Structures are given as structure tokens and as C-alpha cells.
Backbone as a printed PyTorch tensor [residue, N CA C, xyz], in Angstrom:
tensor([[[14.5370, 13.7420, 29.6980],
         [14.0900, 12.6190, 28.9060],
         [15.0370, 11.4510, 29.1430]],

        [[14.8500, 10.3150, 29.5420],
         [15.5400,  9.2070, 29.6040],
         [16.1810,  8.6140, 28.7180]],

        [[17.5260,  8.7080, 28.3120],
         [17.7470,  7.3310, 27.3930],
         [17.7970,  5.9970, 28.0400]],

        [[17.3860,  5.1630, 26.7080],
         [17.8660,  3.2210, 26.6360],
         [19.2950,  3.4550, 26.9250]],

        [[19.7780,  2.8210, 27.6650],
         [21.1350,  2.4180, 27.8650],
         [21.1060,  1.4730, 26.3210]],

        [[20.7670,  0.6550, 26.1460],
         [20.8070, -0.1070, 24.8590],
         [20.8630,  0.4250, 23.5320]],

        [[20.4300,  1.5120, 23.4900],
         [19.9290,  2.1570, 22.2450],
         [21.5260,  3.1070, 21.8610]],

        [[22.1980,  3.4120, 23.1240],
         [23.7070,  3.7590, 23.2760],
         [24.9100,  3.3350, 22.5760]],

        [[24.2140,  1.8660, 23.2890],
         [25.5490,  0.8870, 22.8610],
         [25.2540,  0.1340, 21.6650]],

        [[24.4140, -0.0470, 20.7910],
         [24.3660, -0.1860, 19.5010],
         [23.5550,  0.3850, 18.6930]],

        [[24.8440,  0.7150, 17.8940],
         [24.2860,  1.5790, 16.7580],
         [23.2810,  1.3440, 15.7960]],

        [[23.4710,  0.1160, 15.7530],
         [22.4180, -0.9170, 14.0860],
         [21.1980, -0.7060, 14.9590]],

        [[20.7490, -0.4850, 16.1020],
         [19.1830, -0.3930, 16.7290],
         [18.7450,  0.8560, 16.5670]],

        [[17.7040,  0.7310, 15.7880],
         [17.0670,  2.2450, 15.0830],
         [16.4300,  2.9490, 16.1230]],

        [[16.9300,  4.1370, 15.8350],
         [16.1880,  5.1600, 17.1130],
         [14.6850,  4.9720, 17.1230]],

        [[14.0890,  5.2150, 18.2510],
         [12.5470,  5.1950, 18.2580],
         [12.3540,  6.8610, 18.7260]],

        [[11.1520,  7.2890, 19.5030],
         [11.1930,  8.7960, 19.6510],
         [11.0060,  8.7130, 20.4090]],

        [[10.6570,  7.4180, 21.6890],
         [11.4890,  7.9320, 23.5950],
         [13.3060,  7.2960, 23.5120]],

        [[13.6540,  6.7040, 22.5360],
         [15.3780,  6.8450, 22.8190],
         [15.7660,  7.0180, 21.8500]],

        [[16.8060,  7.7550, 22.0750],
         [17.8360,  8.3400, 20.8380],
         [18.8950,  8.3300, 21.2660]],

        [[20.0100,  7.9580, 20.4350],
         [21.0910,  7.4020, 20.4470],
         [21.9040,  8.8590, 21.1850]],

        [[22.8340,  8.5960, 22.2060],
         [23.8850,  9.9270, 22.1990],
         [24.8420,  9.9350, 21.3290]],

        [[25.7100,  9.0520, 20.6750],
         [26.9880,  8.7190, 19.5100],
         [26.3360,  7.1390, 18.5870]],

        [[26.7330,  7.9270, 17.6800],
         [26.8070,  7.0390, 16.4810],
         [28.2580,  5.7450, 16.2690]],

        [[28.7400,  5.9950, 17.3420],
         [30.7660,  5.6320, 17.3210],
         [31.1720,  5.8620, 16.0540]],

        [[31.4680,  7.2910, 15.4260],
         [32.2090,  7.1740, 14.5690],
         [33.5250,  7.1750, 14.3300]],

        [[33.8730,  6.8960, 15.5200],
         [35.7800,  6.7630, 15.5020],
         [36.0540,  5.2210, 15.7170]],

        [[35.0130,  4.0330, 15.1950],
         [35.3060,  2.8670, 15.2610],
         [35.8330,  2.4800, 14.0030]],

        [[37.1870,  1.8280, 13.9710],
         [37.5740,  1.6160, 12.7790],
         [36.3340,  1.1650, 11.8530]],

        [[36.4380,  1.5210, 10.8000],
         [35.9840,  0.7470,  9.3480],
         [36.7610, -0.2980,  8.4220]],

        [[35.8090, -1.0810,  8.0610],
         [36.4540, -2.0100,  7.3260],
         [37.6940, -2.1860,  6.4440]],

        [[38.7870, -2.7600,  6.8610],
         [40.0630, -2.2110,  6.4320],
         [40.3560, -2.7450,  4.8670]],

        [[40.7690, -1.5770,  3.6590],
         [40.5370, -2.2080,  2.4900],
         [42.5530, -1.4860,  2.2550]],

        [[42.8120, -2.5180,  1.2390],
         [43.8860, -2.1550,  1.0160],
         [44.1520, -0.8080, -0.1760]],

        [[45.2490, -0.1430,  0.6090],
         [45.4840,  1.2480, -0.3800],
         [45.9420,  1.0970, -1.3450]],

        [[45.8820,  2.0590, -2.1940],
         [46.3320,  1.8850, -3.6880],
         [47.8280,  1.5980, -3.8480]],

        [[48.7240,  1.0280, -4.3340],
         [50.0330,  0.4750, -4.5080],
         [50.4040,  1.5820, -5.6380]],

        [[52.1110,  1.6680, -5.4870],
         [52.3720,  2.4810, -6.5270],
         [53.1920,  3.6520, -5.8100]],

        [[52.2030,  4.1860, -4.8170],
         [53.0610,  5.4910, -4.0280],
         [53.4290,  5.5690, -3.3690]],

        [[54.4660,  7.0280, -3.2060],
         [55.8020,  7.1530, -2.3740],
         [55.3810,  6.6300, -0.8430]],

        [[56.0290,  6.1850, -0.1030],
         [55.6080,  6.0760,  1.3610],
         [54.7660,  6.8890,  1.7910]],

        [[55.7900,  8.2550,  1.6380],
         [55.2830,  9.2860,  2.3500],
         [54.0140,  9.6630,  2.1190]],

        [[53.7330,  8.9430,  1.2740],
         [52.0900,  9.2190,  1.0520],
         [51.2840,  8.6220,  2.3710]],

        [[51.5310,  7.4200,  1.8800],
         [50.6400,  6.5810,  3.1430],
         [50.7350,  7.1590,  4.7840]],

        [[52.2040,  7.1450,  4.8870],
         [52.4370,  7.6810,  6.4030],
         [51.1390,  9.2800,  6.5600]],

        [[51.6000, 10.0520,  5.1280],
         [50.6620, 11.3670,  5.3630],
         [48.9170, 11.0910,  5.4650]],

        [[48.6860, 10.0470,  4.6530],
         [46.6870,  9.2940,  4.3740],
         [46.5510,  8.7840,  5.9080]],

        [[47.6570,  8.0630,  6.8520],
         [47.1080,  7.5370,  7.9190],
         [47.0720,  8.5210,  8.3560]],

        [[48.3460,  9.6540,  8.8130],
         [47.9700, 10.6180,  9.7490],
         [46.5440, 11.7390,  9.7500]],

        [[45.9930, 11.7670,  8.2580],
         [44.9540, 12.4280,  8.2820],
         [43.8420, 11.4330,  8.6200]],

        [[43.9940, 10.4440,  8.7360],
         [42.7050,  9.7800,  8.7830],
         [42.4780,  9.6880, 10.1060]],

        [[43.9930,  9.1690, 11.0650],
         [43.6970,  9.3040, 12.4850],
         [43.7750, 10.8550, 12.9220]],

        [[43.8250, 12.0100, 12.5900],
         [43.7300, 12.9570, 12.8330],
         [42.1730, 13.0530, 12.8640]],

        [[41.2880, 12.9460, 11.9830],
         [40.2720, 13.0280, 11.6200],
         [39.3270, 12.4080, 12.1190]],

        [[39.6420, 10.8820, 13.0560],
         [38.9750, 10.2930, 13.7020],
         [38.9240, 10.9860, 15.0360]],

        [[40.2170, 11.0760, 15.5940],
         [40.3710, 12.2610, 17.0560],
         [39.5540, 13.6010, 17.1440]],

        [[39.5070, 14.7070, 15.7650],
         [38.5810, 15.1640, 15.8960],
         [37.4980, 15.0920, 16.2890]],

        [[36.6660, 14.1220, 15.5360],
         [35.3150, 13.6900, 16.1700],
         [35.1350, 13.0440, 16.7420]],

        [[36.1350, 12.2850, 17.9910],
         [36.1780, 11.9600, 19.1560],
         [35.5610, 13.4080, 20.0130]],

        [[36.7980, 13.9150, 19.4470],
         [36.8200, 15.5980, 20.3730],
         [35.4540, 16.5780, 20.2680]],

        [[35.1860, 16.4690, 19.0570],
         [33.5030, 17.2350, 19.4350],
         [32.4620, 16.7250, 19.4130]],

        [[32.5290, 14.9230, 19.6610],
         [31.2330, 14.1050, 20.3340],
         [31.8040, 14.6990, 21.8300]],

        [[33.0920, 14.7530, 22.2710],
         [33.1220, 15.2480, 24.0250],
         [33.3170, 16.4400, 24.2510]],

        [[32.5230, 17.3630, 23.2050],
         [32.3060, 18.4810, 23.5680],
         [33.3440, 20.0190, 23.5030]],

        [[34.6280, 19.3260, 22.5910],
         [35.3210, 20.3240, 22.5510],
         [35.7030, 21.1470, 21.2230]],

        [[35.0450, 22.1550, 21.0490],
         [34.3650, 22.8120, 19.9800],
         [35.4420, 23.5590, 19.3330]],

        [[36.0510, 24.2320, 20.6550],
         [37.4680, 24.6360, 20.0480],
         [38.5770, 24.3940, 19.5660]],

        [[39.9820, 24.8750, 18.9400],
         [40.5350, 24.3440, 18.9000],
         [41.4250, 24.9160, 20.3520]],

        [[41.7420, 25.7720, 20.8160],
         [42.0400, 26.3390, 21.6840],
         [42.1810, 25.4310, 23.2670]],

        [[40.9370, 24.9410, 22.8710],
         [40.4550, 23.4870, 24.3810],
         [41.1080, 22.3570, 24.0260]],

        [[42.2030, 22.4150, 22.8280],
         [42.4720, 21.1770, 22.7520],
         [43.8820, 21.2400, 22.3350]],

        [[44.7530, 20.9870, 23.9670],
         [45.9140, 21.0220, 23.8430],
         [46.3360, 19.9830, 23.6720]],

        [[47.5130, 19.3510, 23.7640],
         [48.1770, 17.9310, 23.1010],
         [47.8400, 17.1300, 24.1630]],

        [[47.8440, 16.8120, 25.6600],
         [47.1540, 16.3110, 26.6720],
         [45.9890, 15.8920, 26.3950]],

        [[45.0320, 17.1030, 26.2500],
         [43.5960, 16.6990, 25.9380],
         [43.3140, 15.6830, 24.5680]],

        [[44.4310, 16.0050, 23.6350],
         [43.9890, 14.7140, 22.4180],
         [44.6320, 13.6090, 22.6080]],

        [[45.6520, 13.5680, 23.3030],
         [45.7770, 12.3880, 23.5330],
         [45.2130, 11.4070, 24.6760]],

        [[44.3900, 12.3750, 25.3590],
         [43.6930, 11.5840, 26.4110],
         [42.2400, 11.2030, 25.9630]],

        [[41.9000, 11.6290, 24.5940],
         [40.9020, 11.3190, 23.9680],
         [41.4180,  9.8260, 23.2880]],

        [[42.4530,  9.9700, 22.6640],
         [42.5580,  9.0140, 22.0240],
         [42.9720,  7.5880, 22.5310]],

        [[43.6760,  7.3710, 24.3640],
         [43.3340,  6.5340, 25.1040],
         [42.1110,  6.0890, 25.3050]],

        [[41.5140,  7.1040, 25.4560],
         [40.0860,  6.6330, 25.8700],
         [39.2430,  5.6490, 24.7960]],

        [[39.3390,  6.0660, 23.6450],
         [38.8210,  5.3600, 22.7290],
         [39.7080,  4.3340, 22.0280]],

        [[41.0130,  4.0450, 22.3720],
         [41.3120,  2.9160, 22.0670],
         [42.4900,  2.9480, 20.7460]],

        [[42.7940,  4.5670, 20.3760],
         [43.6040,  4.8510, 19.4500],
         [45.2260,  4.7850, 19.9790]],

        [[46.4000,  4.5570, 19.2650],
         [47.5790,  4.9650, 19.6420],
         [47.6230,  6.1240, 19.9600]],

        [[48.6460,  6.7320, 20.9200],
         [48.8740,  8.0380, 20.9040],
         [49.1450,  8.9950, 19.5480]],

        [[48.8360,  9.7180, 19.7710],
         [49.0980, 10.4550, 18.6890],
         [50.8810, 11.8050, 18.8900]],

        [[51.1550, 11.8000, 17.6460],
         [52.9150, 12.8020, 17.7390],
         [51.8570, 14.0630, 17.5100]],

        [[52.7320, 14.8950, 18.1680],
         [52.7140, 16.5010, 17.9050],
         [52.0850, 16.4300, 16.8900]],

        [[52.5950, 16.2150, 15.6980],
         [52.4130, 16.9820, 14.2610],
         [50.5010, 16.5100, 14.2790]],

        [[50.7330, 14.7790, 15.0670],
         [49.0870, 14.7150, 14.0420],
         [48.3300, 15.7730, 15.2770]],

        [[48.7020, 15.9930, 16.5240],
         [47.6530, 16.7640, 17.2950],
         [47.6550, 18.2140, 17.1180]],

        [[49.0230, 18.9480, 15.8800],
         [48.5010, 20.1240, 15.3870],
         [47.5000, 19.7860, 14.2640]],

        [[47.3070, 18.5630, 13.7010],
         [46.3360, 18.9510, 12.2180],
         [44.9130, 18.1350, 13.0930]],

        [[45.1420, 17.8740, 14.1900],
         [43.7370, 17.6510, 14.6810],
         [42.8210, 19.2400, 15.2830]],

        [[43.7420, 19.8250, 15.8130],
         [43.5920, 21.4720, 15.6480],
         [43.3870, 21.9560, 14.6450]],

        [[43.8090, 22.1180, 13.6980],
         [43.4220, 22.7160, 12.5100],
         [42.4180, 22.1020, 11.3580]],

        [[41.9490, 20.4580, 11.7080],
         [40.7080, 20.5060, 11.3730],
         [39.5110, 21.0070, 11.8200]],

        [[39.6300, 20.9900, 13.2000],
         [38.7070, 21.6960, 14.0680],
         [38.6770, 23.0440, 13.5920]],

        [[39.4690, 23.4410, 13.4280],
         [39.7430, 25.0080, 13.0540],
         [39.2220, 25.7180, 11.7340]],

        [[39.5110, 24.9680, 10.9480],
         [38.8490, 25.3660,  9.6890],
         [37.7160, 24.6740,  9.4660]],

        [[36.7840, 23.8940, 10.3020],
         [35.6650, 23.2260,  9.7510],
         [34.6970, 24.1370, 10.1890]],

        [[34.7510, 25.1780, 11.0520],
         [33.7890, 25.8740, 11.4760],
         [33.2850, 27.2480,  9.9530]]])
């Protein structure tokens, strides 16, 4: 079945039933709202790392990698070049593993 190249690259164009979208881009930032004031740093440093953890995930199983096993620290961080994220440290590419891991 053919896809629209068009129907690809933007999302706001509603699927019809000869094209359907392959990604939705959900690892494109969202509208940035400011966090709640008040808490320890370490909070925030821990809310970003899950959030970019969480975006890399579903980088990783829109490209197909289901496991966590397939996804050594190389492979997430070559995801996250690709799409335009900072590299990611060790720690966030073990909890990008272990979301994968426990979401099944």
C-alpha cells in the first residue's frame, strides 16, 4: 500500500484510508510551561530526566526496538541524535531500559 509522503510529515493532516500516517512525532517537544516553584532541585533535574527518558523510549519503539536488551547505551544515544535530543548519561539510558522493561 503506498503512503503520501505528505501525510508523514504532518501530523495536523487527518489520515484518509489510502494514507496513513507512519509516526505521529511524539518525541517533538511540547509546549514549554513553567514547573511548579518551591522544590528541591533535585527534583527538577529527576522530572527532566524522566521526561527525556520517556521521550527516547518512544523514539526507540517507533524504530522498532521492543526490547530492552536491543538497547544498549550506543543505540539510545544514536536515537537521540537522530531526533535532535542531547545525549543522554548512563543513568537516563538505564531508566530508558527500564521503561521499556516494565511497560510490557
Amino acid at each position: 500500500m503506498p503512503v503520501a509522503r505528505a501525510a508523514t510529515l504532518d501530523p495536523t493532516t487527518p489520515a484518509t484510508a489510502s494514507t496513513t500516517p507512519l509516526f505521529d512525532l511524539p518525541y517533538m517537544p511540547v509546549e514549554k510551561r513553567a514547573l511548579p516553584a518551591g522544590r528541591p532541585r533535585e527534583w527538577y533535574i529527576a522530572h527532566n530526566r524522566r521526561l527525556k527518558a520517556m521521550r527516547l523510549a518512544i523514539v526507540l519503539l517507533d524504530a522498532g526496538v521492543w526490547r530492552p536488551e536491543q538497547a544498549p547505551d550506543r543505540t539510545i544515544r544514536l536515537a537521540a541524535e537522530r531526533v535532535g535530543i542531547h545525549p543522554p548519561s548512563p543513568v537516563t539510558c538505564h531508566m530508558v531500559r527500564a521503561l521499556m522493561r516494565y511497560s510490557r
